[in-house]
Amino acid sequence: MKAKAILKLLALLLVMLSAFMLSSAAVASYYRESVRVVESFVLPAVGCILFAVAVFALTPGKERPYFSAKSGYLFVSLAWVAASAVGALPFLLSGTIPSFTDAFFETMSGFTTTGATVFADVEVLPRSILLWRSTTHWLGGMGIVVLTVAIFPLLGLGGLQLVEAEAPGPSVDKITPHMSGTSKRFWLIYVMLSATEAGLLFLGGMGLFDAVNHTFATMATGGFSTRNASVGYFKSGYVDAVITAFMVLAGMNFSLFYKVAKGRIKEALRDPELRVYLSIFLGGSLLIAFDLLRNRVFGGGFGTAFRYGAFQSATVLTTTGFATADFDLWPPFSRTVLVALMFVGGCSGSTAGGVKVVRYLMLLKQSLTELKYLVFPRGVFAVRLGGTPVRKMMIFDAASFFFLYLATAMACTLVVSSAGYGFETSFTAALATLGNIGPGLGLVGPVRNYGHFPAYVKWALSFAMLAGRLELYTVFVLFSPEYRRR
Amino acid sequence: MRTVILGAGTTGLQLAKWLASEGKDVALIERDPDIARVAANALDCLVVEGDGSQPEALERAGIAKAQAFVALTGSDELNIVTCSVAAAEQPGLRRIARVRNSYFTSLAPSRRSFMGVDRFINPDIETARAFVSLLSQGLDSSIVRFSDEDLVLRSSRLAQGSPFAGRSLRESRAALGLSFLAAALERGRGIEIPSGDTVPDPGDVIYLLGAPRDLDELLGEEPSALPRMGKVVLAGGGPVVRLLAEGLAGGAAAATLGLAREAKGLFGSTRRPSVAVVESSMAACKLLARDLPGALVLNRELSDEDLFLEEGLTGADLFVAATEDQELNLLSASRAKLFGVERSLALSENNAYSPLVERLGIDGVISVKSNVVASIVEYLRGGNLTTLHSFYDRGLKILEFTVTEHSRLDEVPIRELDLPKGALVIFINRRGRSSLATGDTRLVVGDRLGIFTSMDAIRKVEELFLGRDA
């Protein structure tokens, strides 16, 4: 019964995926790309549709499937794996990536909005394949599942538990009574921000194709570019500024945009997580800018240094992973600041990955509270966020999440270094995939790629991307003994 | 004027007794036959046994003739419903309901009009307000400060050889060459309003009104007002403590308690005091910590031996014991003084321990029940006659009356007011300046009169100024 319901939902998901594949196929024929490229999209799309028809034909019954949290976790994880497996087919069939391992890694990196790539040269790729890469970002960004929750209620399928399992971050404010209503509004905000960014980039002289692709990658905090030099290719302060701004916006809690749209601007600006997030961004930018200036990395004054410092801070903090400079060549202090930012991630309720600012904020407040207990052992103190008391459970949750995050990062570092890589490469590769960032330092730096890793490392990192994207628990719970207990 | 009271609990009985002592017509409705019988024996008023939410009982209590209805049962909802029923019976009635849920008091008048209640009396808010007004008076019952600083009222026990002892007040005034007014003389067990011919004896307590500088010369330096309140310790986790803690920290309750206005005088500066709350129940502590961001919440027994030393509460400027246990409140307020706490106050349910206050070295006690009664009496009096100050333990009050066009008092000299025995106009505030009243002063519309009165005279004072017959 549960298996049937999950299968049906997966089938619907794949049908939706096939619609986007067909649009890539349309782009391929528009640019008169080879028949093989067009087919590489059409064949999987047709396959998905046939699969869905078969599933619905073989499993009759119209009853609303009951979804427990348990099956919700399973569905969300399966959805990502299935979408990545199917989404890898165009790369494989078109011959742009010969090995399935690499194709799966690339697609998982797309859907988890990581932006880690196996390609050394993306400029030789067909445009439809580039668009497909960006599309996986854009779809993954708000979560394929949120999309399904927004659309599927029309088909009579509910899904509160799904969103609990999937929605990025620990605190998605319910802005409407129904989750489906909430996700529809999130999507609307997402689409409108995307349209604005694409428009601004296009007006700034970027070609329409590049503008759309970079918008997809920015709004999803993904990081796939159509250029080998990433955003640095455009050599434009305007483009850098627009993309920096939209990366920072994409890393904010989307419910804040909803509040702003409703005229509750002051309330949105009072959000404690937002304030800390913006302070971290500004602080990181300034530290790097001063370091760059001190070491005369760029010609020009503070403005230039700040432009590069802010872009790289935003790209790492929001877990996007673009680059306007090879920051692997930057002075040690700047590189260390960037590694520190890799730990942070964006705000809850955003498309960014990582630990999330709100968790750090809660842990910091809790640590300060512990100091109070040392002075007043019999005192009773409440931890507050923006004046609202935080439940103890949330703090335990944040603390155990943080531990699990570090433990997973360490495990991945071990796996990568077992293949003979140094600490810097291993550690930042682990952080960059687990945090859905993309580029790290050393051999996975912004002008390098992940193609050189052996297959088992790629599988491990694919798993890290999935786990990081789904807030660890969603994936790890599937392996717990309690989960298997009836 | 008839007042119908529902519920013969402690508050109901006290209120009935008070109103009866003011010479007013009171009817008490009580459901429990035993309690009703006890009340009927103890009080000089009509006691009706019955259910107040039923129109028949209200009828038997004479609601048709009543001007006011006070619902004092233990249930908020019953009190409100009965007010609605009473409103239907007698639309012109003033209706008061005691409620404990602060939700009702917080309602805007337009949103509660359908309930048929003119005024909600919330015991917790009234109690917290009483603490605040006690604090703003400087906690010294020998001195009464008014909102304008022209005049001050001070009481002093006359020693042997005092300039007042042994000669008439008229002679004293002439000899001393200072302007003051003797408002009352407490001799033996009685209080009298002195005339110019009265000769005070040593041992009497004299109440003098005058300019602060003149009284300093007569009675010695004025005791200093409250020392700066930097550190406040509140004991208990109930609503009164919550209100006080929130109000002192400048939260939303500050306005409710009148603290927003008083704050400057209370703290000597705009800085808010640091507030610590001591409460024995962990669950209550958690709620306090959640709701009071500015306060330090300590989970401790008030009777812990090492409480004051361990938590660094010694030398606090103010200690308020407001737990549910009135004996604990009194004892710990007394104990706090041993640990160098500057001022210490206690909350009590009733007046049983009031005589002990001085012996325990406590600076003041607020009794919840008498306080509620006082608020109700104040509201029932209504109009433009309000209480400026009560000498809780001495049966004295200072009332304030504002002269309006309707008072028919324009151009009337004070001498011709026909005040009852036991009442005296002591000052006149005209255009914001206060001065001592003399018999020749003619009243003008807009004047505010300060009237010093004993309890026995209150009803006549009301009749005189409000022109209402009982």
Tab-separated table of C-alpha atoms in Angstrom, chain B residues 45-429:
chain	number	residue	atom	x	y	z
B	45	CYS	CA	-27.715	44.899	55.381
B	46	LEU	CA	-30.215	42.889	53.363
B	47	VAL	CA	-28.994	39.363	52.621
B	48	VAL	CA	-30.791	37.402	49.890
B	49	GLU	CA	-30.260	33.684	49.578
B	50	GLY	CA	-30.364	32.717	45.910
B	51	ASP	CA	-28.690	32.341	42.571
B	52	GLY	CA	-27.581	35.723	41.295
B	53	SER	CA	-27.733	34.737	37.679
B	54	GLN	CA	-31.498	34.355	38.016
B	55	PRO	CA	-33.604	37.510	37.670
B	56	GLU	CA	-35.816	36.556	40.678
B	57	ALA	CA	-32.904	36.742	43.107
B	58	LEU	CA	-31.895	40.110	41.684
B	59	GLU	CA	-35.471	41.304	42.065
B	60	ARG	CA	-35.609	40.228	45.687
B	61	ALA	CA	-32.360	42.118	46.302
B	62	GLY	CA	-34.104	45.222	45.009
B	63	ILE	CA	-32.163	45.621	41.803
B	64	ALA	CA	-34.842	48.014	40.512
B	65	LYS	CA	-33.853	50.566	43.152
B	66	ALA	CA	-30.111	49.953	42.868
B	67	GLN	CA	-27.535	52.186	41.308
B	68	ALA	CA	-24.684	49.701	41.343
B	69	PHE	CA	-24.146	45.969	41.009
B	70	VAL	CA	-20.926	44.219	42.040
B	71	ALA	CA	-20.327	40.563	41.063
B	72	LEU	CA	-17.755	38.924	43.319
B	73	THR	CA	-18.242	35.168	42.941
B	74	GLY	CA	-15.244	32.932	42.372
B	75	SER	CA	-16.021	32.505	38.695
B	76	ASP	CA	-15.131	35.110	36.069
B	77	GLU	CA	-17.765	33.831	33.701
B	78	LEU	CA	-20.557	33.772	36.294
B	79	ASN	CA	-19.673	37.330	37.287
B	80	ILE	CA	-19.861	38.499	33.693
B	81	VAL	CA	-23.081	36.669	32.914
B	82	THR	CA	-24.746	38.029	36.030
B	83	CYS	CA	-23.762	41.553	35.076
B	84	SER	CA	-25.485	41.001	31.735
B	85	VAL	CA	-28.617	39.722	33.479
B	86	ALA	CA	-28.578	42.660	35.865
B	87	ALA	CA	-28.123	45.036	32.942
B	88	ALA	CA	-31.241	43.608	31.356
B	89	GLU	CA	-33.199	44.080	34.603
B	90	GLN	CA	-32.037	47.609	35.287
B	91	PRO	CA	-30.330	49.345	32.378
B	92	GLY	CA	-29.128	52.413	34.285
B	93	LEU	CA	-27.115	50.262	36.667
B	94	ARG	CA	-23.364	50.550	37.136
B	95	ARG	CA	-21.959	47.048	36.864
B	96	ILE	CA	-18.662	45.815	38.226
B	97	ALA	CA	-17.295	42.291	37.807
B	98	ARG	CA	-14.275	40.851	39.528
B	99	VAL	CA	-12.243	38.792	37.033
B	100	ARG	CA	-8.936	37.051	37.407
B	101	ASN	CA	-8.283	36.403	33.722
B	102	SER	CA	-6.291	39.378	32.514
B	103	TYR	CA	-7.751	38.862	29.056
B	104	PHE	CA	-10.966	40.630	30.087
B	105	THR	CA	-9.209	43.664	31.531
B	106	SER	CA	-7.126	43.977	28.403
B	107	LEU	CA	-10.197	44.162	26.156
B	108	ALA	CA	-10.960	47.493	24.578
B	109	PRO	CA	-14.251	48.960	25.875
B	110	SER	CA	-15.919	48.588	22.485
B	111	ARG	CA	-15.153	44.874	22.420
B	112	ARG	CA	-16.523	44.165	25.868
B	113	SER	CA	-19.630	46.318	25.789
B	114	PHE	CA	-21.788	43.308	24.907
B	115	MET	CA	-20.859	41.693	28.223
B	116	GLY	CA	-22.771	44.345	30.117
B	117	VAL	CA	-19.864	45.080	32.434
B	118	ASP	CA	-18.883	48.694	33.066
B	119	ARG	CA	-15.748	47.841	34.878
B	120	PHE	CA	-13.610	44.785	35.444
B	121	ILE	CA	-11.734	44.622	38.698
B	122	ASN	CA	-8.733	42.339	38.424
B	123	PRO	CA	-7.332	41.608	41.904
B	124	ASP	CA	-3.841	40.987	40.583
B	125	ILE	CA	-3.655	44.262	38.711
B	126	GLU	CA	-5.157	46.166	41.642
B	127	THR	CA	-2.623	44.590	43.979
B	128	ALA	CA	0.325	45.338	41.737
B	129	ARG	CA	-0.935	48.906	41.383
B	130	ALA	CA	-1.178	49.201	45.140
B	131	PHE	CA	2.457	48.148	45.472
B	132	VAL	CA	3.467	50.738	42.929
B	133	SER	CA	1.518	53.494	44.635
B	134	LEU	CA	3.012	52.453	47.969
B	135	LEU	CA	6.454	52.694	46.409
B	136	SER	CA	5.833	56.039	44.817
B	137	GLN	CA	4.745	57.365	48.211
B	138	GLY	CA	8.214	56.607	49.424
B	139	LEU	CA	7.076	53.843	51.769
B	140	ASP	CA	7.012	56.253	54.662
B	141	SER	CA	3.558	56.691	56.136
B	142	SER	CA	4.623	59.846	57.967
B	143	ILE	CA	4.816	61.773	54.711
B	144	VAL	CA	2.398	62.205	51.812
B	145	ARG	CA	3.671	63.780	48.624
B	146	PHE	CA	1.274	65.096	46.019
B	147	SER	CA	1.782	65.128	42.295
B	148	ASP	CA	2.642	68.809	42.331
B	149	GLU	CA	5.416	69.628	44.737
B	150	ASP	CA	4.064	72.837	46.268
B	151	LEU	CA	2.660	71.160	49.364
B	152	VAL	CA	3.413	68.142	51.464
B	153	LEU	CA	1.529	66.479	54.310
B	154	ARG	CA	3.530	65.200	57.241
B	155	SER	CA	2.599	63.613	60.541
B	156	SER	CA	4.653	63.778	63.660
B	157	ARG	CA	4.275	62.642	67.240
B	158	LEU	CA	4.668	65.665	69.454
B	159	ALA	CA	7.474	65.367	71.959
B	160	GLN	CA	7.686	67.084	75.329
B	161	GLY	CA	8.721	70.673	74.651
B	162	SER	CA	7.520	70.718	71.042
B	163	PRO	CA	6.512	74.221	69.888
B	164	PHE	CA	2.965	72.914	69.393
B	165	ALA	CA	2.510	71.285	72.756
B	166	GLY	CA	0.638	73.160	75.413
B	167	ARG	CA	-0.729	76.077	73.416
B	168	SER	CA	-3.505	76.533	70.923
B	169	LEU	CA	-2.794	76.121	67.243
B	170	ARG	CA	-3.696	79.760	66.598
B	171	GLU	CA	-1.042	80.835	69.105
B	172	SER	CA	1.521	78.469	67.607
B	173	ARG	CA	0.913	79.830	64.144
B	174	ALA	CA	1.313	83.402	65.327
B	175	ALA	CA	4.445	82.561	67.312
B	176	LEU	CA	6.140	80.530	64.598
B	177	GLY	CA	5.414	82.908	61.755
B	178	LEU	CA	5.215	80.072	59.207
B	179	SER	CA	2.222	79.155	57.091
B	180	PHE	CA	0.931	75.645	57.672
B	181	LEU	CA	-2.381	73.941	58.236
B	182	ALA	CA	-3.083	71.376	60.936
B	183	ALA	CA	-5.248	68.805	59.154
B	184	ALA	CA	-5.801	66.329	61.972
B	185	LEU	CA	-4.816	65.446	65.465
B	186	GLU	CA	-4.568	61.839	66.588
B	187	ARG	CA	-4.999	61.615	70.329
B	188	GLY	CA	-5.625	58.509	72.366
B	189	ARG	CA	-7.523	56.213	70.056
B	190	GLY	CA	-9.424	58.918	68.217
B	191	ILE	CA	-8.846	61.354	65.444
B	192	GLU	CA	-10.095	64.888	65.494
B	193	ILE	CA	-10.073	67.753	63.050
B	194	PRO	CA	-8.595	70.571	65.066
B	195	SER	CA	-9.751	74.167	65.150
B	196	GLY	CA	-7.630	77.204	65.979
B	197	ASP	CA	-8.488	76.786	69.628
B	198	THR	CA	-7.391	73.155	69.904
B	199	VAL	CA	-4.473	72.646	72.256
B	200	PRO	CA	-2.329	69.603	71.312
B	201	ASP	CA	-0.684	67.628	74.101
B	202	PRO	CA	2.682	65.896	74.017
B	203	GLY	CA	2.164	62.365	72.679
B	204	ASP	CA	-0.457	63.448	70.145
B	205	VAL	CA	0.214	62.916	66.457
B	206	ILE	CA	-0.241	66.056	64.433
B	207	TYR	CA	-0.859	66.092	60.657
B	208	LEU	CA	0.558	69.218	59.091
B	209	LEU	CA	0.178	70.466	55.541
B	210	GLY	CA	2.488	73.120	54.217
B	211	ALA	CA	5.281	74.020	51.857
B	212	PRO	CA	8.086	71.414	52.126
B	213	ARG	CA	10.585	74.068	53.258
B	214	ASP	CA	8.336	75.354	56.066
B	215	LEU	CA	7.628	71.849	57.341
B	216	ASP	CA	11.336	71.013	57.281
B	217	GLU	CA	11.839	73.930	59.618
B	218	LEU	CA	9.012	72.804	61.902
B	219	LEU	CA	9.511	69.053	61.986
B	220	GLY	CA	13.106	68.627	60.892
B	221	GLU	CA	14.495	67.483	57.537
B	222	GLU	CA	12.030	65.531	55.475
B	223	PRO	CA	12.976	61.834	55.388
B	224	SER	CA	14.570	61.185	52.029
B	225	ALA	CA	12.410	59.766	49.289
B	226	LEU	CA	13.002	56.246	48.128
B	227	PRO	CA	16.673	55.534	47.529
B	228	ARG	CA	17.564	54.824	43.932
B	229	MET	CA	16.107	51.474	43.004
B	230	GLY	CA	18.938	49.583	41.365
B	231	LYS	CA	18.253	46.056	42.496
B	232	VAL	CA	14.810	44.586	43.097
B	233	VAL	CA	14.022	41.088	44.353
B	234	LEU	CA	10.520	39.674	43.858
B	235	ALA	CA	9.427	36.429	45.486
B	236	GLY	CA	6.700	34.259	44.004
B	237	GLY	CA	5.628	33.252	40.528
B	238	GLY	CA	2.081	34.530	40.446
B	239	PRO	CA	0.462	37.217	38.339
B	240	VAL	CA	1.305	40.015	40.790
B	241	VAL	CA	5.015	39.245	40.550
B	242	ARG	CA	4.754	38.985	36.788
B	243	LEU	CA	3.101	42.358	36.555
B	244	LEU	CA	5.626	43.985	38.869
B	245	ALA	CA	8.619	42.400	37.142
B	246	GLU	CA	7.368	43.349	33.711
B	247	GLY	CA	6.396	46.835	34.828
B	248	LEU	CA	9.692	47.541	36.580
B	249	ALA	CA	11.566	46.343	33.510
B	250	GLY	CA	9.587	48.808	31.409
B	251	GLY	CA	7.463	46.165	29.652
B	252	ALA	CA	3.848	46.383	28.592
B	253	ALA	CA	2.618	46.183	32.191
B	254	ALA	CA	4.334	49.474	33.043
B	255	ALA	CA	1.472	51.466	31.578
B	256	THR	CA	-1.163	49.341	33.340
B	257	LEU	CA	0.470	49.917	36.684
B	258	GLY	CA	1.022	53.621	36.157
B	259	LEU	CA	4.743	52.889	36.263
B	260	ALA	CA	5.456	54.634	33.011
B	261	ARG	CA	4.521	57.895	34.714
B	262	GLU	CA	6.047	57.077	38.069
B	263	ALA	CA	9.261	55.596	36.773
B	264	LYS	CA	11.276	58.765	36.900
B	265	GLY	CA	10.378	59.487	40.478
B	266	LEU	CA	10.844	55.864	41.463
B	267	PHE	CA	14.216	55.175	40.010
B	268	GLY	CA	15.706	58.628	40.308
B	269	SER	CA	16.718	58.230	36.688
B	270	THR	CA	15.426	56.597	33.542
B	271	ARG	CA	17.550	53.529	34.181
B	272	ARG	CA	15.508	50.446	34.921
B	273	PRO	CA	16.377	48.360	37.978
B	274	SER	CA	17.743	44.840	37.713
B	275	VAL	CA	14.984	42.455	38.730
B	276	ALA	CA	15.449	39.013	40.270
B	277	VAL	CA	12.490	36.662	40.786
B	278	VAL	CA	12.645	33.822	43.317
B	279	GLU	CA	10.157	30.994	42.804
B	280	SER	CA	10.127	27.474	44.197
B	281	SER	CA	8.353	25.616	41.400
B	282	MET	CA	10.525	24.695	38.425
B	283	ALA	CA	7.566	24.698	36.056
B	284	ALA	CA	6.599	28.217	37.105
B	285	CYS	CA	10.239	29.295	36.768
B	286	LYS	CA	10.345	28.109	33.186
B	287	LEU	CA	7.277	30.133	32.341
B	288	LEU	CA	8.715	33.175	34.103
B	289	ALA	CA	12.015	32.852	32.242
B	290	ARG	CA	10.071	32.558	29.012
B	291	ASP	CA	7.891	35.592	29.633
B	292	LEU	CA	10.278	37.938	31.433
B	293	PRO	CA	13.337	38.448	29.271
B	294	GLY	CA	14.804	41.138	31.523
B	295	ALA	CA	14.540	39.309	34.848
B	296	LEU	CA	16.870	36.855	36.534
B	297	VAL	CA	14.708	33.861	37.484
B	298	LEU	CA	15.956	31.778	40.413
B	299	ASN	CA	14.492	28.392	41.229
B	300	ARG	CA	14.761	28.405	45.009
B	301	GLU	CA	12.721	28.033	48.145
B	302	LEU	CA	12.141	31.380	49.809
B	303	SER	CA	12.895	29.721	53.129
B	304	ASP	CA	16.322	28.415	52.049
B	305	GLU	CA	18.870	29.360	54.681
B	306	ASP	CA	21.493	30.518	52.220
B	307	LEU	CA	19.210	32.129	49.686
B	308	PHE	CA	20.276	35.730	50.156
B	309	LEU	CA	23.998	35.064	50.445
B	310	GLU	CA	24.277	32.480	47.688
B	311	GLU	CA	22.303	34.387	45.092
B	312	GLY	CA	23.809	37.748	45.971
B	313	LEU	CA	20.510	39.283	47.013
B	314	THR	CA	21.896	41.025	50.077
B	315	GLY	CA	21.730	44.759	49.992
B	316	ALA	CA	18.945	44.874	47.430
B	317	ASP	CA	17.021	48.129	47.326
B	318	LEU	CA	13.616	46.493	47.392
B	319	PHE	CA	12.241	43.094	48.317
B	320	VAL	CA	8.617	42.182	47.610
B	321	ALA	CA	7.351	38.863	48.968
B	322	ALA	CA	4.257	37.980	46.945
B	323	THR	CA	3.905	34.225	47.071
B	324	GLU	CA	0.563	32.558	47.748
B	325	ASP	CA	1.546	31.933	51.358
B	326	GLN	CA	0.934	35.082	53.370
B	327	GLU	CA	2.794	33.891	56.498
B	328	LEU	CA	5.831	33.078	54.356
B	329	ASN	CA	5.554	36.497	52.745
B	330	LEU	CA	5.569	38.328	56.062
B	331	LEU	CA	8.384	36.285	57.558
B	332	SER	CA	10.636	36.444	54.524
B	333	ALA	CA	10.002	40.166	54.116
B	334	SER	CA	11.099	40.532	57.714
B	335	ARG	CA	14.096	38.262	57.162
B	336	ALA	CA	15.135	40.222	54.074
B	337	LYS	CA	15.711	43.246	56.281
B	338	LEU	CA	18.313	41.219	58.217
B	339	PHE	CA	20.258	40.810	54.984
B	340	GLY	CA	20.505	44.509	54.394
B	341	VAL	CA	17.582	44.880	52.051
B	342	GLU	CA	16.649	48.553	52.059
B	343	ARG	CA	12.841	48.275	51.797
B	344	SER	CA	10.792	45.186	52.140
B	345	LEU	CA	7.109	44.675	51.340
B	346	ALA	CA	4.773	41.712	51.700
B	347	LEU	CA	1.549	40.583	50.125
B	348	SER	CA	-1.196	39.297	52.395
B	349	GLU	CA	-4.581	37.808	51.662
B	350	ASN	CA	-6.452	39.767	54.317
B	351	ASN	CA	-5.745	42.116	57.185
B	352	ALA	CA	-5.152	39.426	59.833
B	353	TYR	CA	-1.468	40.225	60.242
B	354	SER	CA	-1.553	43.972	59.637
B	355	PRO	CA	-0.923	44.795	63.308
B	356	LEU	CA	2.320	42.777	63.153
B	357	VAL	CA	3.822	44.774	60.322
B	358	GLU	CA	5.608	47.281	62.481
B	359	ARG	CA	6.937	44.600	64.842
B	360	LEU	CA	8.312	42.560	61.975
B	361	GLY	CA	10.195	45.574	60.686
B	362	ILE	CA	8.497	45.387	57.298
B	363	ASP	CA	7.996	48.570	55.351
B	364	GLY	CA	4.528	47.782	54.131
B	365	VAL	CA	1.874	45.145	53.534
B	366	ILE	CA	-0.683	45.101	50.764
B	367	SER	CA	-3.788	43.103	51.489
B	368	VAL	CA	-5.368	41.739	48.327
B	369	LYS	CA	-8.913	41.704	49.651
B	370	SER	CA	-9.018	45.161	51.225
B	371	ASN	CA	-7.302	46.510	48.190
B	372	VAL	CA	-9.981	45.146	45.879
B	373	VAL	CA	-12.622	46.532	48.212
B	374	ALA	CA	-10.947	49.936	48.172
B	375	SER	CA	-10.845	49.953	44.365
B	376	ILE	CA	-14.519	49.063	44.146
B	377	VAL	CA	-15.517	51.693	46.685
B	378	GLU	CA	-13.482	54.200	44.749
B	379	TYR	CA	-15.215	53.298	41.517
B	380	LEU	CA	-18.667	53.317	43.110
B	381	ARG	CA	-18.077	56.811	44.419
B	382	GLY	CA	-17.375	57.826	40.840
B	383	GLY	CA	-17.857	61.324	39.576
B	384	ASN	CA	-15.153	63.841	40.165
B	385	LEU	CA	-14.413	62.818	43.708
B	386	THR	CA	-11.345	60.593	43.866
B	387	THR	CA	-8.992	59.311	46.514
B	388	LEU	CA	-5.587	60.977	46.623
B	389	HIS	CA	-4.298	59.053	49.573
B	390	SER	CA	-5.480	56.530	52.149
B	391	PHE	CA	-4.006	56.060	55.572
B	392	TYR	CA	-4.824	52.362	55.557
B	393	ASP	CA	-4.464	51.749	59.256
B	394	ARG	CA	-5.905	55.013	60.569
B	395	GLY	CA	-9.276	55.315	58.868
B	396	LEU	CA	-8.280	58.571	57.155
B	397	LYS	CA	-8.436	59.588	53.540
B	398	ILE	CA	-7.501	62.518	51.394
B	399	LEU	CA	-10.057	62.969	48.639
B	400	GLU	CA	-9.827	65.240	45.669
B	401	PHE	CA	-12.819	67.043	44.214
B	402	THR	CA	-12.861	69.049	40.996
B	403	VAL	CA	-15.293	71.979	40.863
B	404	THR	CA	-17.349	71.943	37.648
B	405	GLU	CA	-20.169	74.088	36.251
B	406	HIS	CA	-22.661	71.571	37.628
B	407	SER	CA	-21.331	71.680	41.190
B	408	ARG	CA	-23.172	74.979	41.893
B	409	LEU	CA	-20.174	75.946	44.011
B	410	ASP	CA	-18.854	78.844	41.939
B	411	GLU	CA	-17.911	81.845	44.055
B	412	VAL	CA	-18.832	79.986	47.269
B	413	PRO	CA	-16.335	80.639	50.092
B	414	ILE	CA	-14.985	77.445	51.716
B	415	ARG	CA	-16.333	78.619	55.084
B	416	GLU	CA	-19.893	78.204	53.757
B	417	LEU	CA	-19.476	74.676	52.414
B	418	ASP	CA	-21.181	73.099	55.409
B	419	LEU	CA	-18.626	70.297	55.711
B	420	PRO	CA	-19.518	67.483	58.127
B	421	LYS	CA	-17.638	66.998	61.359
B	422	GLY	CA	-14.457	65.049	60.595
B	423	ALA	CA	-13.833	66.598	57.196
B	424	LEU	CA	-11.722	69.574	56.200
B	425	VAL	CA	-10.717	71.237	52.951
B	426	ILE	CA	-6.951	71.419	53.285
B	427	PHE	CA	-5.717	72.742	49.962
B	428	ILE	CA	-6.830	74.221	46.683
B	429	ASN	CA	-5.109	73.593	43.423
